[in-house]
Amino acid sequence: MNFNPVETHTWVPLTIQEEGETLINIVKAEAEFVTDSDGNTWIDAIASWWTMIFGHRHPKLVSALEKQITELDHVMLAGHIHPAAESLSKALLELTNLDFHKVFYSDNGSNAIEIALKLSIQYYQNHPDHKPRSEFLVFSNSYHGDSIGAMNVSGKNYFNRIFSDLRFPTKEFPAPNCMFCPWGKSANTCSVECLTDLELAIKQKEYVGIVIEPLVFGANGMLFYDKKVLVKLRELATQTNTLLIFDEVFTGMGRLGEAFAYQKAGVKPDLLVMAKGLTGGMLPLGVTLVAKFIYEQFISKDPYRAFFHAHTMTGNPLACSVGYASVSLLKEIGLSQVKKLEVYLQKRVEPFQRKLGKRIENVRVMGGIFAFEFKETIAEDEYLNPVGKRIREKMKEFRVLLRPLGRTIYITPPYTISENSLDQIFLALEETLLGFAESD
Ligand SMILES: Cc1ncc(COP(=O)(O)O)c(C=O)c1O
């Protein structure tokens, strides 16, 4: 049985509140499938907002949760520590080859970003050789979450434009975009012209930090860019003592084929933010990984130098235990699975392009992401372009769950998805898009 968002008791997010919208009532899930209350099985082609990297209810995550709940459900982390938090922190720091020194817990990506921003500001306040700083360098087309601070460092767009009066100072630059380089450069000729203005700015004034999604701007269009950009940002940040903050809420935990995008790019940030796939999507958990030189500015007997930030459920043992099992799974099977997935997706590019011809453009693959743009005559761009919703609705007929970003269509399936399910997704996409263009 389906519902509409006006009649449910729950205010369903990112959904237009009108009776014509339908909500699928999901009652069960397993692997890449979810089942609705009428018994229909659907393929979760975007891994429930990129979280279910090992599919739903992976047995190893379920048993980690079952084991933890018989021992310790929750204890506040202030004044206490527990084995679940310590094991996960150690595993995460090892996953970074000790590029980071401390793990600060929270319960979602936006909060983990807030923590990175506040820690950065306080780092300069605490540091005896620095003056306080307050402004961040950010990019259009970036998305870092929906809380006020996370909105502030995101590009100005449909998600946050209504709240623009609440903004604290940031300086926004056009997002690097190697798919449509405004300078007409290719990988061979690029000298990172897209950072010229940022370079001027950062040399003229002191900023707290540069905040960026490494290699892929996800929620704002699945825009891919070259690692040269990150190399240059690292160089500029180091020269000017500005902190470099990578938001790996989407790209962390293997989505691009390496455990982290920063490892794929070979560029180390000073703070790194993760959430989403951290618990394989089973429980809410966010982390902010902090470099040693930053943490050192907080070691003090002086309470004014301490970082006063916590959420009630910070470091929840159930979430941490599942997180630990998820990091172990990533090493055991996740990274090899995502590489296999990437090979499958790469093989699909050419036949997909051939079949759909001029109806689509910019077909691209990175790790476990397959994305492209549907060529649409409707002028409205971005997320609100109605073509995305029309494609999502049509895909329902094939029992495939998608959430296009306007005319940008993408899949980010669980790394463990079967080839049969992938074939079904592509068949559904092809039939949907061919049918569309014919009826237009
Ligand atoms: C790159 C990035 N950062 C932060 C967030 C916010 O995470 P959350 O929705 O867990 O608050 C998202 C969510 O999509 C994201 O993609």
GROMACS .gro file of C-alpha atoms and ligand atoms in nm:
model
  456
    1MET     CA    1   0.000   0.000   0.000
    2ASN     CA    2   0.138   0.343  -0.094
    3PHE     CA    3   0.088   0.668   0.096
    4ASN     CA    4   0.108   1.034   0.010
    5PRO     CA    5   0.325   1.266   0.222
    6VAL     CA    6   0.031   1.476   0.343
    7GLU     CA    7  -0.147   1.182   0.505
    8THR     CA    8   0.149   1.023   0.688
    9HIS     CA    9   0.228   1.118   1.050
   10THR     CA   10   0.591   1.142   0.945
   11TRP     CA   11   0.716   1.455   0.767
   12VAL     CA   12   0.912   1.286   0.490
   13PRO     CA   13   1.217   1.495   0.388
   14LEU     CA   14   1.319   1.618   0.042
   15THR     CA   15   0.967   1.544  -0.073
   16ILE     CA   16   0.714   1.794  -0.203
   17GLN     CA   17   0.429   1.800   0.050
   18GLU     CA   18   0.133   1.746  -0.177
   19GLU     CA   19  -0.117   1.467  -0.221
   20GLY     CA   20  -0.008   1.377  -0.575
   21GLU     CA   21   0.329   1.246  -0.447
   22THR     CA   22   0.352   0.878  -0.360
   23LEU     CA   23   0.560   0.719  -0.089
   24ILE     CA   24   0.653   0.353  -0.123
   25ASN     CA   25   0.597   0.176   0.207
   26ILE     CA   26   0.914  -0.031   0.260
   27VAL     CA   27   0.890  -0.311   0.514
   28LYS     CA   28   1.192  -0.534   0.453
   29ALA     CA   29   1.539  -0.526   0.302
   30GLU     CA   30   1.814  -0.765   0.210
   31ALA     CA   31   2.132  -0.726   0.001
   32GLU     CA   32   2.055  -0.479  -0.283
   33PHE     CA   33   1.679  -0.528  -0.248
   34VAL     CA   34   1.402  -0.361  -0.051
   35THR     CA   35   1.047  -0.500  -0.033
   36ASP     CA   36   0.730  -0.294  -0.007
   37SER     CA   37   0.416  -0.374   0.191
   38ASP     CA   38   0.252  -0.521  -0.123
   39GLY     CA   39   0.537  -0.773  -0.152
   40ASN     CA   40   0.709  -0.605  -0.449
   41THR     CA   41   1.087  -0.622  -0.452
   42TRP     CA   42   1.287  -0.318  -0.566
   43ILE     CA   43   1.655  -0.274  -0.650
   44ASP     CA   44   1.814  -0.004  -0.436
   45ALA     CA   45   2.030   0.140  -0.717
   46ILE     CA   46   2.170   0.428  -0.511
   47ALA     CA   47   2.230   0.225  -0.193
   48SER     CA   48   1.984   0.435   0.008
   49TRP     CA   49   2.159   0.769  -0.032
   50TRP     CA   50   2.499   0.604  -0.077
   51THR     CA   51   2.507   0.438   0.263
   52MET     CA   52   2.444   0.063   0.211
   53ILE     CA   53   2.783  -0.014   0.063
   54PHE     CA   54   2.757  -0.386   0.150
   55GLY     CA   55   2.384  -0.408   0.078
   56HIS     CA   56   2.109  -0.421   0.337
   57ARG     CA   57   2.146  -0.626   0.657
   58HIS     CA   58   2.486  -0.773   0.577
   59PRO     CA   59   2.519  -1.075   0.813
   60LYS     CA   60   2.854  -0.955   0.955
   61LEU     CA   61   2.706  -0.617   1.046
   62VAL     CA   62   2.393  -0.778   1.192
   63SER     CA   63   2.600  -1.008   1.412
   64ALA     CA   64   2.824  -0.719   1.530
   65LEU     CA   65   2.508  -0.535   1.636
   66GLU     CA   66   2.363  -0.842   1.808
   67LYS     CA   67   2.684  -0.905   1.999
   68GLN     CA   68   2.725  -0.543   2.110
   69ILE     CA   69   2.368  -0.512   2.235
   70THR     CA   70   2.421  -0.800   2.479
   71GLU     CA   71   2.716  -0.613   2.633
   72LEU     CA   72   2.677  -0.235   2.628
   73ASP     CA   73   2.399  -0.037   2.461
   74HIS     CA   74   2.502   0.318   2.537
   75VAL     CA   75   2.703   0.529   2.774
   76MET     CA   76   2.777   0.900   2.741
   77LEU     CA   77   3.123   0.950   2.597
   78ALA     CA   78   3.211   1.252   2.815
   79GLY     CA   79   3.415   1.125   3.108
   80HIS     CA   80   3.404   0.767   2.971
   81ILE     CA   81   3.555   0.556   2.699
   82HIS     CA   82   3.448   0.211   2.581
   83PRO     CA   83   3.600  -0.070   2.372
   84ALA     CA   84   3.364  -0.018   2.077
   85ALA     CA   85   3.473   0.345   2.028
   86GLU     CA   86   3.840   0.264   2.083
   87SER     CA   87   3.838  -0.031   1.842
   88LEU     CA   88   3.674   0.171   1.567
   89SER     CA   89   3.900   0.473   1.622
   90LYS     CA   90   4.211   0.254   1.603
   91ALA     CA   91   4.080   0.077   1.290
   92LEU     CA   92   4.000   0.408   1.119
   93LEU     CA   93   4.337   0.562   1.202
   94GLU     CA   94   4.507   0.249   1.069
   95LEU     CA   95   4.297   0.270   0.753
   96THR     CA   96   4.454   0.614   0.703
   97ASN     CA   97   4.802   0.470   0.768
   98LEU     CA   98   4.813   0.704   1.068
   99ASP     CA   99   4.778   1.017   0.854
  100PHE     CA  100   4.542   1.131   1.132
  101HIS     CA  101   4.581   1.118   1.508
  102LYS     CA  102   4.235   1.145   1.669
  103VAL     CA  103   3.878   1.050   1.586
  104PHE     CA  104   3.597   1.282   1.700
  105TYR     CA  105   3.254   1.114   1.692
  106SER     CA  106   2.914   1.251   1.595
  107ASP     CA  107   2.607   1.097   1.436
  108ASN     CA  108   2.577   1.227   1.081
  109GLY     CA  109   2.769   1.399   0.804
  110SER     CA  110   2.643   1.751   0.873
  111ASN     CA  111   2.745   1.735   1.238
  112ALA     CA  112   3.083   1.591   1.146
  113ILE     CA  113   3.130   1.894   0.917
  114GLU     CA  114   3.022   2.135   1.193
  115ILE     CA  115   3.286   1.978   1.416
  116ALA     CA  116   3.555   2.019   1.149
  117LEU     CA  117   3.461   2.388   1.109
  118LYS     CA  118   3.455   2.460   1.483
  119LEU     CA  119   3.779   2.270   1.548
  120SER     CA  120   3.947   2.469   1.271
  121ILE     CA  121   3.834   2.804   1.408
  122GLN     CA  122   3.940   2.710   1.759
  123TYR     CA  123   4.276   2.579   1.635
  124TYR     CA  124   4.371   2.934   1.536
  125GLN     CA  125   4.232   3.074   1.861
  126ASN     CA  126   4.438   2.827   2.063
  127HIS     CA  127   4.757   2.857   1.861
  128PRO     CA  128   5.004   3.100   2.021
  129ASP     CA  129   5.151   3.202   1.682
  130HIS     CA  130   4.825   3.268   1.499
  131LYS     CA  131   4.560   3.539   1.509
  132PRO     CA  132   4.195   3.426   1.516
  133ARG     CA  133   4.041   3.363   1.173
  134SER     CA  134   3.677   3.328   1.078
  135GLU     CA  135   3.623   3.291   0.703
  136PHE     CA  136   3.628   2.973   0.490
  137LEU     CA  137   3.703   2.921   0.123
  138VAL     CA  138   3.431   2.713  -0.040
  139PHE     CA  139   3.302   2.604  -0.381
  140SER     CA  140   2.983   2.638  -0.578
  141ASN     CA  141   2.824   2.300  -0.650
  142SER     CA  142   2.948   2.166  -0.319
  143TYR     CA  143   2.715   2.011  -0.063
  144HIS     CA  144   2.817   1.954   0.299
  145GLY     CA  145   2.483   1.908   0.475
  146ASP     CA  146   2.173   2.088   0.594
  147SER     CA  147   2.267   2.224   0.938
  148ILE     CA  148   2.346   2.596   0.944
  149GLY     CA  149   2.726   2.568   0.944
  150ALA     CA  150   2.728   2.290   0.684
  151MET     CA  151   2.492   2.496   0.463
  152ASN     CA  152   2.725   2.793   0.502
  153VAL     CA  153   3.023   2.614   0.355
  154SER     CA  154   2.814   2.457   0.077
  155GLY     CA  155   2.767   2.628  -0.257
  156LYS     CA  156   2.470   2.862  -0.273
  157ASN     CA  157   2.192   2.660  -0.427
  158TYR     CA  158   1.836   2.532  -0.408
  159PHE     CA  159   1.907   2.350  -0.079
  160ASN     CA  160   2.004   2.662   0.112
  161ARG     CA  161   1.907   2.980  -0.074
  162ILE     CA  162   1.615   3.055   0.158
  163PHE     CA  163   1.854   3.071   0.453
  164SER     CA  164   2.117   3.292   0.293
  165ASP     CA  165   2.074   3.563   0.561
  166LEU     CA  166   2.209   3.321   0.820
  167ARG     CA  167   2.538   3.285   0.642
  168PHE     CA  168   2.868   3.349   0.821
  169PRO     CA  169   3.143   3.479   0.596
  170THR     CA  170   3.269   3.248   0.327
  171LYS     CA  171   3.432   3.318  -0.008
  172GLU     CA  172   3.284   3.104  -0.281
  173PHE     CA  173   3.462   3.002  -0.602
  174PRO     CA  174   3.328   2.815  -0.904
  175ALA     CA  175   3.363   2.441  -0.848
  176PRO     CA  176   3.646   2.286  -1.050
  177ASN     CA  177   3.479   2.085  -1.322
  178CYS     CA  178   3.690   1.881  -1.559
  179MET     CA  179   3.382   1.772  -1.753
  180PHE     CA  180   3.314   2.123  -1.888
  181CYS     CA  181   3.638   2.313  -1.834
  182PRO     CA  182   3.557   2.684  -1.889
  183TRP     CA  183   3.919   2.733  -2.005
  184GLY     CA  184   3.883   2.459  -2.263
  185LYS     CA  185   4.177   2.270  -2.113
  186SER     CA  186   4.234   1.895  -2.120
  187ALA     CA  187   4.417   1.680  -1.865
  188ASN     CA  188   4.744   1.734  -2.056
  189THR     CA  189   4.716   2.110  -2.096
  190CYS     CA  190   4.558   2.195  -1.759
  191SER     CA  191   4.753   2.424  -1.527
  192VAL     CA  192   4.467   2.440  -1.277
  193GLU     CA  193   4.346   2.773  -1.417
  194CYS     CA  194   4.024   2.721  -1.219
  195LEU     CA  195   4.215   2.803  -0.898
  196THR     CA  196   4.368   3.132  -1.014
  197ASP     CA  197   4.114   3.350  -0.830
  198LEU     CA  198   4.134   3.136  -0.517
  199GLU     CA  199   4.514   3.166  -0.524
  200LEU     CA  200   4.488   3.545  -0.537
  201ALA     CA  201   4.240   3.550  -0.250
  202ILE     CA  202   4.428   3.315  -0.021
  203LYS     CA  203   4.748   3.516  -0.063
  204GLN     CA  204   4.575   3.842   0.027
  205LYS     CA  205   4.393   3.745   0.344
  206GLU     CA  206   4.402   3.484   0.619
  207TYR     CA  207   4.130   3.219   0.595
  208VAL     CA  208   4.046   2.941   0.839
  209GLY     CA  209   4.030   2.664   0.585
  210ILE     CA  210   3.940   2.534   0.243
  211VAL     CA  211   3.643   2.295   0.248
  212ILE     CA  212   3.598   2.059  -0.046
  213GLU     CA  213   3.456   1.723  -0.153
  214PRO     CA  214   3.762   1.549  -0.298
  215LEU     CA  215   3.744   1.437  -0.665
  216VAL     CA  216   3.362   1.438  -0.689
  217PHE     CA  217   3.104   1.704  -0.606
  218GLY     CA  218   2.829   1.456  -0.524
  219ALA     CA  219   2.486   1.593  -0.435
  220ASN     CA  220   2.525   1.890  -0.667
  221GLY     CA  221   2.564   1.704  -0.991
  222MET     CA  222   2.820   1.421  -0.958
  223LEU     CA  223   3.085   1.650  -1.108
  224PHE     CA  224   3.423   1.483  -1.142
  225TYR     CA  225   3.749   1.675  -1.131
  226ASP     CA  226   4.118   1.594  -1.152
  227LYS     CA  227   4.347   1.535  -0.856
  228LYS     CA  228   4.566   1.822  -0.982
  229VAL     CA  229   4.314   2.053  -0.817
  230LEU     CA  230   4.371   1.890  -0.480
  231VAL     CA  231   4.749   1.895  -0.525
  232LYS     CA  232   4.731   2.270  -0.591
  233LEU     CA  233   4.496   2.331  -0.297
  234ARG     CA  234   4.735   2.141  -0.069
  235GLU     CA  235   5.024   2.355  -0.191
  236LEU     CA  236   4.832   2.680  -0.136
  237ALA     CA  237   4.702   2.571   0.205
  238THR     CA  238   5.051   2.478   0.323
  239GLN     CA  239   5.206   2.802   0.192
  240THR     CA  240   4.948   3.015   0.373
  241ASN     CA  241   4.896   2.808   0.690
  242THR     CA  242   4.534   2.750   0.594
  243LEU     CA  243   4.366   2.424   0.698
  244LEU     CA  244   4.256   2.182   0.428
  245ILE     CA  245   3.930   2.002   0.506
  246PHE     CA  246   3.812   1.710   0.293
  247ASP     CA  247   3.449   1.608   0.314
  248GLU     CA  248   3.453   1.232   0.249
  249VAL     CA  249   3.098   1.171   0.366
  250PHE     CA  250   3.026   1.033   0.018
  251THR     CA  251   3.369   0.931  -0.110
  252GLY     CA  252   3.504   0.770   0.210
  253MET     CA  253   3.472   0.395   0.272
  254GLY     CA  254   3.574   0.296  -0.078
  255ARG     CA  255   3.322   0.459  -0.314
  256LEU     CA  256   3.599   0.571  -0.555
  257GLY     CA  257   3.792   0.242  -0.539
  258GLU     CA  258   4.035   0.331  -0.257
  259ALA     CA  259   3.940   0.348   0.109
  260PHE     CA  260   3.945   0.729   0.082
  261ALA     CA  261   3.944   0.974  -0.207
  262TYR     CA  262   4.244   1.152  -0.052
  263GLN     CA  263   4.443   0.829  -0.088
  264LYS     CA  264   4.335   0.793  -0.451
  265ALA     CA  265   4.447   1.152  -0.513
  266GLY     CA  266   4.764   1.121  -0.305
  267VAL     CA  267   4.681   1.446  -0.123
  268LYS     CA  268   4.651   1.455   0.254
  269PRO     CA  269   4.404   1.696   0.417
  270ASP     CA  270   4.433   1.825   0.776
  271LEU     CA  271   4.081   1.723   0.871
  272LEU     CA  272   3.869   1.453   0.713
  273VAL     CA  273   3.496   1.404   0.758
  274MET     CA  274   3.309   1.074   0.710
  275ALA     CA  275   2.960   0.933   0.769
  276LYS     CA  276   2.715   0.746   0.537
  277GLY     CA  277   2.892   0.415   0.452
  278LEU     CA  278   3.087   0.415   0.778
  279THR     CA  279   2.841   0.172   0.938
  280GLY     CA  280   2.748   0.019   0.603
  281GLY     CA  281   2.437   0.236   0.638
  282MET     CA  282   2.301   0.039   0.931
  283LEU     CA  283   2.324   0.302   1.206
  284PRO     CA  284   2.385   0.677   1.215
  285LEU     CA  285   2.749   0.767   1.277
  286GLY     CA  286   2.980   1.049   1.172
  287VAL     CA  287   3.348   1.106   1.240
  288THR     CA  288   3.592   1.391   1.204
  289LEU     CA  289   3.953   1.273   1.173
  290VAL     CA  290   4.206   1.523   1.304
  291ALA     CA  291   4.577   1.562   1.221
  292LYS     CA  292   4.822   1.556   1.511
  293PHE     CA  293   4.939   1.917   1.477
  294ILE     CA  294   4.579   2.037   1.521
  295TYR     CA  295   4.508   1.811   1.818
  296GLU     CA  296   4.826   1.932   1.990
  297GLN     CA  297   4.679   2.281   2.022
  298PHE     CA  298   4.402   2.136   2.242
  299ILE     CA  299   4.628   1.959   2.493
  300SER     CA  300   4.620   2.192   2.791
  301LYS     CA  301   4.513   2.225   3.153
  302ASP     CA  302   4.338   2.548   3.055
  303PRO     CA  303   3.963   2.474   3.011
  304TYR     CA  304   3.931   2.762   2.764
  305ARG     CA  305   4.148   2.567   2.521
  306ALA     CA  306   3.928   2.257   2.539
  307PHE     CA  307   3.685   2.180   2.256
  308PHE     CA  308   3.336   2.200   2.403
  309HIS     CA  309   3.123   2.013   2.156
  310ALA     CA  310   2.927   1.692   2.198
  311HIS     CA  311   2.605   1.529   2.087
  312THR     CA  312   2.413   1.317   2.335
  313MET     CA  313   2.459   0.996   2.132
  314THR     CA  314   2.822   1.068   2.043
  315GLY     CA  315   3.023   0.746   2.014
  316ASN     CA  316   2.721   0.521   2.060
  317PRO     CA  317   2.862   0.169   2.115
  318LEU     CA  318   2.612  -0.003   1.883
  319ALA     CA  319   2.702   0.230   1.596
  320CYS     CA  320   3.074   0.201   1.672
  321SER     CA  321   3.062  -0.181   1.676
  322VAL     CA  322   2.882  -0.191   1.345
  323GLY     CA  323   3.131   0.068   1.217
  324TYR     CA  324   3.421  -0.155   1.320
  325ALA     CA  325   3.265  -0.453   1.142
  326SER     CA  326   3.207  -0.231   0.838
  327VAL     CA  327   3.572  -0.118   0.825
  328SER     CA  328   3.680  -0.485   0.853
  329LEU     CA  329   3.442  -0.580   0.569
  330LEU     CA  330   3.578  -0.297   0.356
  331LYS     CA  331   3.927  -0.444   0.385
  332GLU     CA  332   3.811  -0.806   0.343
  333ILE     CA  333   3.578  -0.768   0.046
  334GLY     CA  334   3.470  -0.406  -0.006
  335LEU     CA  335   3.767  -0.266  -0.195
  336SER     CA  336   3.796  -0.563  -0.429
  337GLN     CA  337   3.417  -0.555  -0.487
  338VAL     CA  338   3.412  -0.185  -0.573
  339LYS     CA  339   3.696  -0.239  -0.820
  340LYS     CA  340   3.497  -0.521  -0.982
  341LEU     CA  341   3.193  -0.292  -0.992
  342GLU     CA  342   3.401  -0.020  -1.159
  343VAL     CA  343   3.513  -0.263  -1.432
  344TYR     CA  344   3.148  -0.359  -1.494
  345LEU     CA  345   3.040   0.008  -1.509
  346GLN     CA  346   3.327   0.103  -1.743
  347LYS     CA  347   3.222  -0.176  -1.981
  348ARG     CA  348   2.871  -0.032  -1.988
  349VAL     CA  349   2.976   0.318  -2.100
  350GLU     CA  350   3.025   0.261  -2.471
  351PRO     CA  351   2.714   0.044  -2.540
  352PHE     CA  352   2.502   0.278  -2.325
  353GLN     CA  353   2.621   0.581  -2.522
  354ARG     CA  354   2.567   0.400  -2.850
  355LYS     CA  355   2.215   0.298  -2.756
  356LEU     CA  356   2.101   0.636  -2.627
  357GLY     CA  357   2.296   0.855  -2.867
  358LYS     CA  358   2.227   1.226  -2.847
  359ARG     CA  359   1.971   1.190  -2.570
  360ILE     CA  360   2.247   1.178  -2.310
  361GLU     CA  361   2.587   1.335  -2.249
  362ASN     CA  362   2.891   1.316  -2.022
  363VAL     CA  363   2.864   0.947  -1.941
  364ARG     CA  364   3.124   0.893  -1.669
  365VAL     CA  365   3.244   0.637  -1.419
  366MET     CA  366   3.461   0.667  -1.110
  367GLY     CA  367   3.483   0.371  -0.872
  368GLY     CA  368   3.126   0.269  -0.792
  369ILE     CA  369   2.961   0.575  -0.953
  370PHE     CA  370   2.801   0.577  -1.298
  371ALA     CA  371   2.656   0.915  -1.397
  372PHE     CA  372   2.540   1.106  -1.704
  373GLU     CA  373   2.320   1.399  -1.803
  374PHE     CA  374   1.991   1.361  -1.984
  375LYS     CA  375   1.971   1.626  -2.255
  376GLU     CA  376   1.667   1.825  -2.165
  377THR     CA  377   1.516   2.124  -2.338
  378ILE     CA  378   1.358   2.257  -2.019
  379ALA     CA  379   1.572   2.549  -1.908
  380GLU     CA  380   1.549   2.497  -1.534
  381ASP     CA  381   1.874   2.348  -1.421
  382GLU     CA  382   1.997   2.178  -1.109
  383TYR     CA  383   1.800   1.959  -0.877
  384LEU     CA  384   1.462   2.108  -0.952
  385ASN     CA  385   1.467   2.025  -1.322
  386PRO     CA  386   1.145   1.821  -1.350
  387VAL     CA  387   1.298   1.567  -1.584
  388GLY     CA  388   1.468   1.399  -1.287
  389LYS     CA  389   1.138   1.331  -1.120
  390ARG     CA  390   0.983   1.203  -1.440
  391ILE     CA  391   1.270   0.958  -1.487
  392ARG     CA  392   1.249   0.847  -1.123
  393GLU     CA  393   0.875   0.781  -1.161
  394LYS     CA  394   0.921   0.588  -1.484
  395MET     CA  395   1.195   0.373  -1.328
  396LYS     CA  396   0.944   0.267  -1.064
  397GLU     CA  397   0.770   0.062  -1.333
  398PHE     CA  398   1.089  -0.146  -1.351
  399ARG     CA  399   1.111  -0.164  -0.970
  400VAL     CA  400   1.436   0.029  -0.960
  401LEU     CA  401   1.487   0.300  -0.698
  402LEU     CA  402   1.669   0.609  -0.825
  403ARG     CA  403   1.697   0.973  -0.714
  404PRO     CA  404   1.822   1.177  -1.011
  405LEU     CA  405   1.975   1.517  -0.935
  406GLY     CA  406   1.770   1.715  -1.185
  407ARG     CA  407   1.888   1.604  -1.527
  408THR     CA  408   2.193   1.431  -1.378
  409ILE     CA  409   2.111   1.063  -1.352
  410TYR     CA  410   2.340   0.836  -1.155
  411ILE     CA  411   2.364   0.500  -0.987
  412THR     CA  412   2.576   0.428  -0.678
  413PRO     CA  413   2.482   0.068  -0.598
  414PRO     CA  414   2.608  -0.140  -0.306
  415TYR     CA  415   2.959  -0.269  -0.387
  416THR     CA  416   2.824  -0.621  -0.344
  417ILE     CA  417   2.541  -0.590  -0.598
  418SER     CA  418   2.503  -0.890  -0.832
  419GLU     CA  419   2.570  -0.859  -1.204
  420ASN     CA  420   2.213  -0.971  -1.268
  421SER     CA  421   2.075  -0.673  -1.072
  422LEU     CA  422   2.314  -0.437  -1.250
  423ASP     CA  423   2.194  -0.573  -1.586
  424GLN     CA  424   1.836  -0.508  -1.475
  425ILE     CA  425   1.916  -0.148  -1.376
  426PHE     CA  426   2.075  -0.077  -1.715
  427LEU     CA  427   1.790  -0.237  -1.903
  428ALA     CA  428   1.545  -0.022  -1.706
  429LEU     CA  429   1.749   0.293  -1.768
  430GLU     CA  430   1.774   0.227  -2.140
  431GLU     CA  431   1.404   0.151  -2.184
  432THR     CA  432   1.303   0.449  -1.971
  433LEU     CA  433   1.523   0.698  -2.153
  434LEU     CA  434   1.446   0.565  -2.502
  435GLY     CA  435   1.074   0.577  -2.426
  436PHE     CA  436   1.110   0.927  -2.296
  437ALA     CA  437   1.281   1.073  -2.592
  438GLU     CA  438   1.029   0.915  -2.828
  439SER     CA  439   0.728   1.051  -2.643
  440ASP     CA  440   0.879   1.404  -2.614
  441LIG     C1  441   2.956   1.525   0.075
  441LIG     C2  442   2.850   1.531   0.181
  441LIG     N1  443   2.875   1.593   0.297
  441LIG     C3  444   2.785   1.599   0.396
  441LIG     C4  445   2.660   1.543   0.380
  441LIG     C5  446   2.560   1.551   0.492
  441LIG     O1  447   2.552   1.430   0.556
  441LIG     P1  448   2.422   1.395   0.643
  441LIG     O2  449   2.309   1.386   0.547
  441LIG     O3  450   2.456   1.265   0.709
  441LIG     O4  451   2.405   1.506   0.741
  441LIG     C6  452   2.629   1.479   0.261
  441LIG     C7  453   2.496   1.420   0.241
  441LIG     O5  454   2.457   1.381   0.133
  441LIG     C8  455   2.725   1.473   0.159
  441LIG     O6  456   2.701   1.414   0.041
   0.00000   0.00000   0.00000
